[in-house]
Amino acid sequence: MTVETEAQARKPSSTKAPLLRMQGIVKSFPGVKALRGVSLELHAGHVMAIVGENGAGKSSLVKTLSGAYEPDEGDIEIDGQPLARGTNAAIDAGVAVIYQELSLINDMTVAENLFLGRMPARNGFVRQREAHAMAREALARVGLDNVPPWMRLGDLPLNKRQLVEVAKAIARDARILVMDEPTAALQSHDIENLYAVVRRLREAGMGIIFISHHLEEVFELADSAVVMRDGATVGARPMSEWTEAELVQAMVARNLESFYPWEPRDYGDVVLDVRDLASAPILRNASFTVRAGEIVGIAGIAGAGRTELLKTIFGALPATHGEIAVRGRKVTNHSPTEGVRHGLVYTSEDRKLEGLVLDASIEENVALSSLKALASGGFVSRARKRKLAQDASTRFGVRASSVLQITGTLSGGNQQKVILGRATATNPAVIMLDEPTRGIDVGAKTEIYAHMVKMARAGAAVIMVSSELPELLGMSDRVLVMYRGSIVTEIARDKADSETVIQWATTGAGA
Ligand SMILES: Nc1ncnc2c1ncn2[C@@H]1O[C@H](COP(=O)(O)OP(=O)(O)OP(=O)(O)O)[C@@H](O)[C@H]1O
Ligand SMILES: [Mg+2]
């Protein structure tokens, strides 16, 4: 299938080969056909979005382009020239891919990351000054003028590390830039910044492929969109010919019922009681309670302390002040292990920090952490483990050949579902979800929402942090708003509209 972009429509007589042509790409893994003959064309100066549900094959397609996967069938051409196999050939041909999980190395400097394995060198000595000058130039092009090239990468915040990935592509003279869910971990301000960078690169003639689950950004940024489903392209049109409803329809091929399955519930006793909780230097003082059966949303802008609040309650950050009680019993959580023992679970916004063991199976991953809570030294049978993992997988609709599939080979969204399944495997009293639907497709989101409701109905106290305001408002019984490390207000569901929440979140006060 050919992607007709607006530029092509304007210049129908052009016979110039497209910047990139992928033709009939087939790729199988044991038990799944990830790609069933995918074709697409990308032109210079264009942004093409690829959308589709978790496991549709988006990342696999990109990996055949980058040379990370060798396709079973099909051809890839750049400027009409066949692309040789392997990752180095792809890099030399000007292909740069930014994967879902950042590939940078935290313990190296920014410059070393930019030129990974290709630092300018003479007689075996790296030419620092030259490397730093080149690094500065690439950094400036992504708006990171203020980042010193000798800085340790890990000392940069996540949003800047993302831009370093883009700078790395520029430093390598990439002509085709592929971004696999680049904004998944970014806040709105950084997303705007990334958009601006992408637009500049498009202007300069780069061809850009952009994978995203956020349709509003697809409409804002892309010139055309390709929809993938079950390893095939099921639609490719210029953006002007897609409506959001049509895109969603093409992705899921079924009608979504009510998107937020929220409904009123009865509450039980107070399960979580937090008093004057602080964790220097960010979290200042937080007091709130959550009852059994409640879903409480926490809103706030980046840096307001939402994640710090959850982590402090969980025991992943030290409390410098205040008290936490679970079911009326005072707890001091010095570590996440203690938190789990007290019936708390927390799923992090940063998938990498979740401690998913990527080269272990789903079963091992689920069993690993759950068993600590379940077994406490005792023996747990193989069958019990299997059952635990299977329940966790079905609960969130993990798409895998079986629970024995290696976690690292799951699609990104499915890894996220494993995290959620694992966290809830032990029927915790308090479930704290930090950006739970990040990287999750629209269909799977509703499954996760439905499960939040189910957990609440079963008597859990559910707390959700989300930067997606519609989801926060759609799923919460009440919303706590944080501002500069404090909870500044609590808004009941029927009073919680986006204007009110944004007002509090950005100023710390009501209108
Ligand atoms: N190395 C691998 N080994 C086995 N199966 C794999 C491998 N890589 C991908 N798959 C499978 O191929 C299918 C497509 O996965 P892919 O990662 O391409 O999906 P995706 O569209 O990027 O999804 P997401 O939106 O969740 O990131 C999935 O069923 C996945 O489990
Ligand atoms: Mg993917």
Coordinates of C-alpha atoms and ligand atoms in Angstrom, one line a residue:
M1 CA 0.0 0.0 0.0
T2 CA 1.3 3.4 -0.9
V3 CA 1.1 6.3 1.4
E4 CA -0.2 9.3 -0.5
T5 CA 1.1 12.4 1.2
E6 CA -0.1 15.9 0.3
A7 CA 3.2 16.7 -1.4
Q8 CA 2.8 13.7 -3.7
A9 CA -0.7 14.9 -4.5
R10 CA 0.7 18.2 -5.4
K11 CA 3.5 16.8 -7.5
P12 CA 2.0 13.7 -9.2
S13 CA 4.4 13.7 -12.0
S14 CA 7.5 13.4 -9.9
T15 CA 9.3 10.2 -10.7
K16 CA 12.0 10.6 -8.1
A17 CA 12.3 7.6 -5.8
P18 CA 10.9 8.2 -2.3
L19 CA 13.4 8.7 0.5
L20 CA 12.3 5.4 2.0
R21 CA 10.3 2.5 0.5
M22 CA 9.5 -0.6 2.5
Q23 CA 7.8 -3.3 0.4
G24 CA 6.1 -6.5 1.5
I25 CA 7.9 -6.8 4.9
V26 CA 7.2 -10.1 6.6
K27 CA 8.6 -11.0 10.0
S28 CA 7.7 -14.0 12.2
F29 CA 8.7 -14.9 15.7
P30 CA 8.1 -18.3 17.2
G31 CA 4.3 -18.3 17.7
V32 CA 3.5 -14.9 16.2
K33 CA 3.6 -13.3 12.8
A34 CA 4.6 -9.8 13.8
L35 CA 4.5 -8.4 10.2
R36 CA 2.5 -9.8 7.4
G37 CA 3.6 -7.9 4.4
V38 CA 3.9 -4.3 5.3
S39 CA 4.6 -1.6 2.7
L40 CA 5.0 2.1 3.0
E41 CA 6.7 5.1 1.5
L42 CA 8.2 8.1 3.2
H43 CA 9.2 11.3 1.4
A44 CA 11.8 13.8 2.4
G45 CA 10.4 16.7 4.4
H46 CA 7.4 14.6 5.7
V47 CA 6.3 13.4 9.0
M48 CA 4.5 10.1 8.8
A49 CA 2.6 8.7 11.9
I50 CA 2.2 5.0 12.5
V51 CA -0.6 4.2 14.9
G52 CA -2.1 0.9 16.1
E53 CA -2.9 -1.1 19.1
N54 CA -0.3 -2.6 21.4
G55 CA 1.3 -5.5 19.6
A56 CA 0.2 -4.4 16.1
G57 CA 3.8 -4.5 14.9
K58 CA 4.8 -0.9 14.9
S59 CA 8.1 -1.4 16.7
S60 CA 8.9 -4.5 14.8
L61 CA 8.5 -2.7 11.6
V62 CA 10.9 0.0 12.8
K63 CA 13.4 -2.7 13.9
T64 CA 13.5 -4.1 10.4
L65 CA 14.3 -0.7 9.1
S66 CA 17.0 -0.1 11.7
G67 CA 18.5 -3.5 10.9
A68 CA 17.9 -4.8 14.4
Y69 CA 15.6 -7.4 13.0
E70 CA 16.2 -9.1 9.7
P71 CA 12.9 -9.4 7.7
D72 CA 11.9 -12.9 6.5
E73 CA 10.7 -11.3 3.3
G74 CA 10.5 -7.9 1.7
D75 CA 12.6 -5.1 0.4
I76 CA 13.8 -1.8 1.9
E77 CA 15.1 1.0 -0.4
I78 CA 16.5 4.3 0.5
D79 CA 16.6 6.8 -2.4
G80 CA 15.9 3.8 -4.7
Q81 CA 19.0 1.9 -3.4
P82 CA 18.5 -1.4 -1.6
L83 CA 19.4 -1.1 2.0
A84 CA 22.1 -3.6 3.1
R85 CA 21.5 -5.8 6.2
G86 CA 22.5 -4.9 9.7
T87 CA 22.4 -2.0 12.0
N88 CA 25.6 -0.3 10.8
A89 CA 24.4 -0.3 7.2
A90 CA 21.2 1.4 8.3
I91 CA 23.1 4.0 10.3
D92 CA 25.4 4.6 7.3
A93 CA 22.4 5.0 5.0
G94 CA 21.1 7.7 7.3
V95 CA 18.5 5.9 9.4
A96 CA 18.3 6.9 13.1
V97 CA 15.8 5.3 15.4
I98 CA 14.8 6.4 18.8
Y99 CA 13.3 3.5 20.6
Q100 CA 10.5 3.3 23.1
E101 CA 13.1 2.7 25.8
L102 CA 15.9 5.2 25.6
S103 CA 19.1 3.6 24.5
L104 CA 21.5 6.1 26.0
I105 CA 24.1 5.2 28.6
N106 CA 23.7 7.2 31.8
D107 CA 27.2 6.7 33.0
M108 CA 28.8 8.3 29.9
T109 CA 29.0 11.9 29.1
V110 CA 26.6 13.6 26.7
A111 CA 29.2 13.9 24.0
E112 CA 30.2 10.2 24.4
N113 CA 26.6 9.3 24.0
L114 CA 26.2 11.4 20.9
F115 CA 29.1 9.8 19.2
L116 CA 28.8 6.3 20.7
G117 CA 31.6 4.3 19.2
R118 CA 32.4 7.0 16.8
M119 CA 34.1 9.7 18.8
P120 CA 36.4 11.7 16.6
A121 CA 39.8 10.2 17.3
R122 CA 43.4 10.4 16.1
N123 CA 46.1 7.8 16.9
G124 CA 43.6 6.1 19.2
F125 CA 43.1 9.3 21.3
V126 CA 39.7 10.8 21.4
R127 CA 39.8 14.4 20.3
Q128 CA 37.9 15.9 23.1
R129 CA 37.8 19.4 21.9
E130 CA 36.6 18.5 18.5
A131 CA 34.0 16.1 19.9
H132 CA 32.7 18.7 22.3
A133 CA 32.5 21.3 19.5
M134 CA 30.5 18.9 17.3
A135 CA 28.4 17.9 20.3
R136 CA 27.5 21.5 21.0
E137 CA 26.4 22.1 17.5
A138 CA 24.1 19.0 17.5
L139 CA 22.8 20.0 20.9
A140 CA 22.0 23.5 19.8
R141 CA 19.9 22.2 17.0
V142 CA 17.6 20.6 19.5
G143 CA 17.5 23.6 21.8
L144 CA 19.9 22.1 24.3
D145 CA 22.4 25.0 24.1
N146 CA 22.8 25.0 27.8
V147 CA 23.8 21.4 28.2
P148 CA 27.6 21.0 28.5
P149 CA 28.9 18.1 26.4
W150 CA 31.0 16.8 29.3
M151 CA 28.0 16.4 31.6
R152 CA 27.2 12.9 32.7
L153 CA 24.1 11.9 30.8
G154 CA 22.4 10.4 33.8
D155 CA 22.4 13.8 35.5
L156 CA 20.1 15.2 32.9
P157 CA 16.4 15.0 33.4
L158 CA 14.5 12.4 31.3
N159 CA 13.0 15.1 28.9
K160 CA 16.5 16.4 28.1
R161 CA 17.8 12.9 27.6
Q162 CA 15.1 12.4 25.0
L163 CA 16.4 15.4 23.1
V164 CA 19.9 14.1 23.3
E165 CA 18.7 11.1 21.4
V166 CA 17.5 13.4 18.7
A167 CA 20.8 15.3 18.8
K168 CA 22.5 12.0 18.3
A169 CA 20.6 11.4 15.1
I170 CA 21.6 14.8 13.9
A171 CA 25.2 14.3 14.8
R172 CA 25.1 11.2 12.6
D173 CA 23.7 13.1 9.6
A174 CA 20.5 11.1 9.7
R175 CA 18.1 11.6 6.9
I176 CA 15.4 9.4 8.2
L177 CA 14.4 9.8 11.8
V178 CA 12.2 7.3 13.5
M179 CA 10.7 8.0 16.9
D180 CA 8.9 5.2 18.7
E181 CA 6.6 6.9 21.2
P182 CA 8.9 9.8 21.9
T183 CA 6.5 11.8 24.0
A184 CA 5.4 8.9 26.2
A185 CA 7.6 10.1 29.0
L186 CA 7.4 13.8 28.5
Q187 CA 5.3 16.6 30.0
S188 CA 3.4 19.0 27.9
H189 CA 6.0 21.7 27.9
D190 CA 8.7 19.3 26.7
I191 CA 6.3 17.8 24.1
E192 CA 5.9 21.3 22.6
N193 CA 9.6 21.6 22.5
L194 CA 10.0 18.3 20.8
Y195 CA 7.4 19.2 18.2
A196 CA 9.3 22.4 17.4
V197 CA 12.4 20.4 16.9
V198 CA 10.6 17.9 14.7
R199 CA 9.2 20.7 12.6
R200 CA 12.6 22.2 12.1
L201 CA 14.0 18.9 11.0
R202 CA 11.1 18.4 8.6
E203 CA 11.8 21.9 7.2
A204 CA 15.4 20.8 6.7
G205 CA 14.2 17.9 4.6
M206 CA 14.4 15.0 7.0
G207 CA 11.9 12.2 6.6
I208 CA 10.3 11.5 10.0
I209 CA 8.4 8.5 11.2
F210 CA 6.5 9.0 14.4
I211 CA 4.8 6.3 16.4
S212 CA 2.3 7.4 19.0
H213 CA -0.8 6.4 20.9
H214 CA -1.8 10.0 21.3
L215 CA -4.0 10.8 18.4
E216 CA -4.1 14.5 19.1
E217 CA -0.4 14.8 18.6
V218 CA -0.7 12.7 15.4
F219 CA -3.1 15.3 14.1
E220 CA -0.9 18.2 15.2
L221 CA 2.4 16.9 13.9
A222 CA 2.0 14.4 11.1
D223 CA 1.4 14.9 7.4
S224 CA 0.1 11.4 6.9
A225 CA -0.9 8.5 9.1
V226 CA -0.6 4.7 8.6
V227 CA -2.7 2.4 10.7
M228 CA -1.3 -1.0 11.6
R229 CA -3.4 -3.9 12.9
D230 CA -2.2 -7.4 13.5
G231 CA 1.0 -7.0 11.6
A232 CA -0.6 -5.4 8.5
T233 CA -1.3 -1.9 7.3
V234 CA -5.0 -1.3 7.2
G235 CA -5.1 2.3 6.1
A236 CA -2.8 5.0 4.9
R237 CA -3.9 8.5 4.2
P238 CA -2.9 12.1 4.4
M239 CA -3.9 13.6 7.7
S240 CA -6.5 15.8 6.0
E241 CA -8.4 12.7 5.1
W242 CA -8.5 11.1 8.5
T243 CA -10.9 12.0 11.3
E244 CA -10.0 10.9 14.8
A245 CA -13.0 8.5 14.9
E246 CA -11.9 6.9 11.6
L247 CA -8.4 6.4 12.9
V248 CA -9.6 4.8 16.1
Q249 CA -12.0 2.6 14.2
A250 CA -9.2 1.5 11.9
M251 CA -7.0 0.7 14.8
V252 CA -9.4 -1.4 16.9
A253 CA -11.8 -2.6 14.3
R254 CA -14.5 -2.7 16.9
N255 CA -16.7 -0.2 18.6
L256 CA -15.4 1.0 22.0
E257 CA -18.0 1.1 24.6
S258 CA -18.1 3.9 27.0
F259 CA -14.5 5.0 27.3
Y260 CA -14.4 5.5 31.1
P261 CA -16.2 2.7 32.9
W262 CA -16.6 4.8 36.0
E263 CA -19.6 4.3 38.3
P264 CA -20.5 5.3 41.8
R265 CA -19.4 2.9 44.5
D266 CA -19.9 2.4 48.2
Y267 CA -16.9 3.1 50.4
G268 CA -15.6 1.2 53.4
D269 CA -13.3 2.2 56.2
V270 CA -10.3 4.4 55.8
V271 CA -7.5 2.3 54.4
L272 CA -4.8 4.9 54.0
D273 CA -4.3 7.8 56.3
V274 CA -1.5 10.2 55.4
R275 CA -0.6 13.0 57.8
D276 CA 1.8 15.9 57.2
L277 CA 4.0 13.7 55.1
A278 CA 7.1 15.3 53.8
S279 CA 10.2 14.1 51.9
A280 CA 12.9 16.7 51.4
P281 CA 13.4 18.6 49.2
I282 CA 10.3 18.3 47.1
L283 CA 7.3 16.9 49.0
R284 CA 6.4 19.4 51.7
N285 CA 3.3 18.4 53.6
A286 CA 0.6 16.1 52.4
S287 CA -2.4 15.0 54.4
F288 CA -5.3 13.0 53.0
T289 CA -7.2 9.8 53.5
V290 CA -8.5 7.2 51.1
R291 CA -11.3 4.7 51.9
A292 CA -11.7 1.2 50.7
G293 CA -13.5 1.3 47.4
E294 CA -12.3 4.8 46.4
I295 CA -10.4 6.0 43.3
V296 CA -8.5 9.1 44.1
G297 CA -6.8 11.0 41.3
I298 CA -3.8 13.3 41.9
A299 CA -3.3 16.2 39.5
G300 CA -0.4 18.6 39.2
I301 CA 2.1 19.9 36.8
A302 CA 5.6 18.3 36.4
G303 CA 7.6 18.8 39.5
A304 CA 4.6 19.4 41.8
G305 CA 5.5 16.3 43.8
R306 CA 3.0 13.7 42.7
T307 CA 5.4 10.9 42.1
E308 CA 7.3 11.9 45.3
L309 CA 4.1 11.6 47.3
L310 CA 3.4 8.1 46.0
K311 CA 7.0 7.0 46.4
T312 CA 7.2 8.3 49.9
I313 CA 4.0 6.5 50.9
F314 CA 5.4 3.3 49.3
G315 CA 8.8 3.5 51.0
A316 CA 10.8 4.2 47.9
L317 CA 11.7 7.7 49.2
P318 CA 12.5 8.5 52.8
A319 CA 9.8 10.4 54.7
T320 CA 11.5 13.3 56.5
H321 CA 8.3 14.1 58.4
G322 CA 4.8 12.9 59.0
E323 CA 2.9 9.7 59.5
I324 CA 1.3 7.0 57.4
A325 CA -1.3 4.5 58.6
V326 CA -2.7 1.6 56.7
R327 CA -6.0 0.2 58.0
G328 CA -5.5 2.1 61.2
R329 CA -2.0 0.7 61.8
K330 CA 0.9 3.1 61.8
V331 CA 3.6 2.0 59.3
T332 CA 7.1 3.2 58.8
N333 CA 8.2 2.2 55.3
H334 CA 11.9 2.3 55.0
S335 CA 11.9 0.3 51.8
P336 CA 9.5 -0.8 49.0
T337 CA 9.7 -4.3 50.4
E338 CA 8.2 -3.1 53.7
G339 CA 5.6 -1.1 51.7
V340 CA 4.6 -4.3 50.0
R341 CA 4.4 -6.1 53.3
H342 CA 2.0 -3.5 54.6
G343 CA -0.2 -4.0 51.6
L344 CA 0.9 -1.1 49.4
V345 CA 1.9 -1.4 45.8
Y346 CA 3.2 1.3 43.5
T347 CA 3.8 1.1 39.8
S348 CA 6.3 3.7 38.5
E349 CA 5.9 6.1 35.6
D350 CA 9.3 5.0 34.4
R351 CA 9.1 1.5 33.0
K352 CA 12.8 1.0 33.2
L353 CA 12.8 1.5 36.9
E354 CA 10.2 -1.1 37.4
G355 CA 12.7 -3.9 37.6
L356 CA 11.1 -5.9 34.9
V357 CA 13.7 -8.5 34.1
L358 CA 13.6 -8.2 30.4
D359 CA 15.3 -11.5 29.6
A360 CA 13.1 -13.5 31.9
S361 CA 9.7 -14.8 31.1
I362 CA 6.4 -13.1 32.1
E363 CA 5.9 -15.9 34.7
E364 CA 9.2 -15.3 36.3
N365 CA 8.6 -11.6 36.4
V366 CA 5.2 -11.9 38.0
A367 CA 6.4 -14.6 40.4
L368 CA 9.6 -12.7 41.4
S369 CA 8.0 -9.8 43.3
S370 CA 4.7 -11.3 44.2
L371 CA 6.2 -14.3 45.9
K372 CA 8.2 -12.1 48.2
A373 CA 4.9 -11.0 49.5
L374 CA 3.1 -14.3 49.4
A375 CA 5.7 -16.8 50.5
S376 CA 7.7 -15.1 53.2
G377 CA 10.2 -17.9 53.3
G378 CA 7.8 -20.7 52.5
F379 CA 7.5 -22.9 49.5
V380 CA 5.4 -21.9 46.5
S381 CA 4.6 -24.6 44.0
R382 CA 5.3 -24.3 40.3
A383 CA 1.6 -24.6 39.6
R384 CA 0.8 -21.7 41.9
K385 CA 3.4 -19.5 40.1
R386 CA 2.0 -20.4 36.8
K387 CA -1.6 -19.6 37.9
L388 CA -0.5 -16.2 39.4
A389 CA 1.2 -15.2 36.1
Q390 CA -1.7 -16.4 34.0
D391 CA -4.2 -14.5 36.1
A392 CA -2.0 -11.4 36.0
S393 CA -1.8 -11.6 32.2
T394 CA -5.4 -12.2 31.6
R395 CA -6.4 -9.4 34.0
F396 CA -4.9 -6.8 31.7
G397 CA -5.1 -8.7 28.4
V398 CA -1.4 -9.1 27.9
R399 CA -0.8 -10.2 24.3
A400 CA 1.8 -12.9 24.4
S401 CA 2.1 -16.5 23.1
S402 CA 2.1 -17.7 26.7
V403 CA 3.4 -16.7 30.1
L404 CA 6.7 -18.3 29.2
Q405 CA 7.3 -15.6 26.5
I406 CA 10.4 -13.5 27.3
T407 CA 9.3 -10.2 28.6
G408 CA 11.7 -8.2 26.5
T409 CA 10.1 -9.5 23.4
L410 CA 6.7 -8.2 24.3
S411 CA 5.5 -5.0 22.7
G412 CA 6.1 -1.9 24.9
G413 CA 2.4 -1.6 25.9
N414 CA 2.3 -5.2 26.8
Q415 CA 5.3 -4.8 29.1
Q416 CA 3.4 -2.1 30.9
K417 CA 0.4 -4.5 31.3
V418 CA 2.7 -7.1 32.9
I419 CA 3.8 -4.4 35.4
L420 CA 0.2 -3.7 36.3
G421 CA -0.6 -7.4 36.4
R422 CA 2.3 -8.1 38.7
A423 CA 1.6 -5.2 41.0
T424 CA -2.0 -6.3 41.6
A425 CA -1.3 -10.0 41.8
T426 CA -1.2 -9.9 45.6
N427 CA -4.5 -8.2 46.2
P428 CA -3.0 -5.1 47.9
A429 CA -4.9 -2.8 50.2
V430 CA -3.6 0.4 48.6
I431 CA -2.8 0.5 44.9
M432 CA -0.8 3.5 43.7
L433 CA -0.6 3.9 39.9
D434 CA 1.8 6.5 38.5
E435 CA 0.8 7.2 34.9
P436 CA -0.7 3.7 34.4
T437 CA -1.7 4.1 30.8
R438 CA 1.4 5.5 29.4
G439 CA 2.2 3.8 26.1
I440 CA -1.1 1.9 26.3
D441 CA -3.3 1.9 23.2
V442 CA -6.9 3.1 23.4
G443 CA -8.5 -0.3 23.5
A444 CA -6.2 -1.5 26.3
K445 CA -6.7 1.7 28.3
T446 CA -10.4 0.9 28.8
E447 CA -9.4 -2.5 30.0
I448 CA -7.1 -0.9 32.6
Y449 CA -9.8 1.5 33.7
A450 CA -12.3 -1.3 34.0
H451 CA -9.8 -3.1 36.2
M452 CA -9.2 -0.1 38.4
V453 CA -13.0 0.0 39.1
K454 CA -13.0 -3.7 39.8
M455 CA -10.1 -3.4 42.3
A456 CA -11.9 -0.6 44.0
R457 CA -15.1 -2.5 44.2
A458 CA -13.2 -5.4 45.8
G459 CA -12.2 -3.0 48.5
A460 CA -8.9 -1.6 47.5
A461 CA -7.9 2.1 47.8
V462 CA -6.8 3.1 44.4
I463 CA -4.7 6.2 43.8
M464 CA -3.8 7.4 40.4
V465 CA -1.4 10.0 39.2
S466 CA -1.9 11.0 35.6
S467 CA -0.8 13.9 33.4
E468 CA -3.7 13.1 31.1
L469 CA -6.4 15.2 32.5
P470 CA -9.3 13.6 30.7
E471 CA -8.4 10.2 32.2
L472 CA -7.9 11.7 35.6
L473 CA -11.3 13.4 35.5
G474 CA -12.9 10.4 33.9
M475 CA -11.8 7.9 36.4
S476 CA -11.5 9.6 39.8
D477 CA -14.1 9.9 42.5
R478 CA -12.3 13.0 43.7
V479 CA -9.1 14.8 42.6
L480 CA -6.3 16.1 44.9
V481 CA -4.3 18.9 43.2
M482 CA -0.7 19.3 44.1
Y483 CA 1.3 22.5 43.7
R484 CA 5.0 22.9 44.7
G485 CA 5.1 19.9 46.9
S486 CA 1.8 20.4 48.7
I487 CA -1.7 19.2 48.2
V488 CA -3.5 22.5 47.7
T489 CA -7.1 21.4 47.2
E490 CA -9.4 18.5 46.9
I491 CA -12.2 18.6 44.3
A492 CA -15.2 16.3 44.2
R493 CA -15.9 14.5 41.0
D494 CA -18.9 16.5 40.0
K495 CA -17.0 19.8 40.6
A496 CA -13.8 18.6 38.9
D497 CA -13.6 20.1 35.4
S498 CA -10.3 20.7 33.5
E499 CA -10.4 24.5 34.0
T500 CA -10.7 24.2 37.7
V501 CA -8.0 21.6 38.0
I502 CA -5.6 23.5 35.7
Q503 CA -6.2 26.7 37.6
W504 CA -5.2 25.1 40.9
A505 CA -2.4 23.1 39.4
T506 CA -0.7 26.1 37.8
T507 CA -1.3 28.7 40.5
G508 CA -1.9 26.8 43.7
A509 CA -5.1 28.7 44.2
G510 CA -8.7 28.7 43.0
A511 CA -10.2 31.1 40.5
Ligands
LIG1 N1 12.0 -10.4 19.5 C1 10.8 -10.9 19.6 N2 10.5 -12.2 19.9 C2 9.2 -12.7 19.9 N3 8.2 -11.9 19.6 C3 8.4 -10.6 19.3 C4 9.7 -10.0 19.3 N4 9.5 -8.7 18.9 C5 8.2 -8.5 18.8 N5 7.5 -9.6 19.0 C6 6.0 -9.8 18.9 O1 5.6 -9.2 17.7 C7 4.3 -8.5 18.0 C8 4.4 -7.1 17.6 O2 5.1 -6.4 18.6 P1 5.6 -4.9 18.4 O3 6.6 -4.6 19.5 O4 6.0 -4.6 17.0 O5 4.2 -4.1 18.7 P2 3.9 -2.5 18.8 O6 2.9 -2.2 17.7 O7 5.2 -1.7 18.8 O8 3.1 -2.4 20.2 P3 3.2 -1.3 21.4 O9 2.2 -0.2 21.0 O10 2.7 -2.0 22.6 O11 4.6 -0.8 21.5 C9 4.0 -8.8 19.4 O12 3.1 -9.9 19.5 C10 5.3 -9.1 20.1 O13 5.2 -9.9 21.2
MG2 MG 6.1 -0.6 20.3

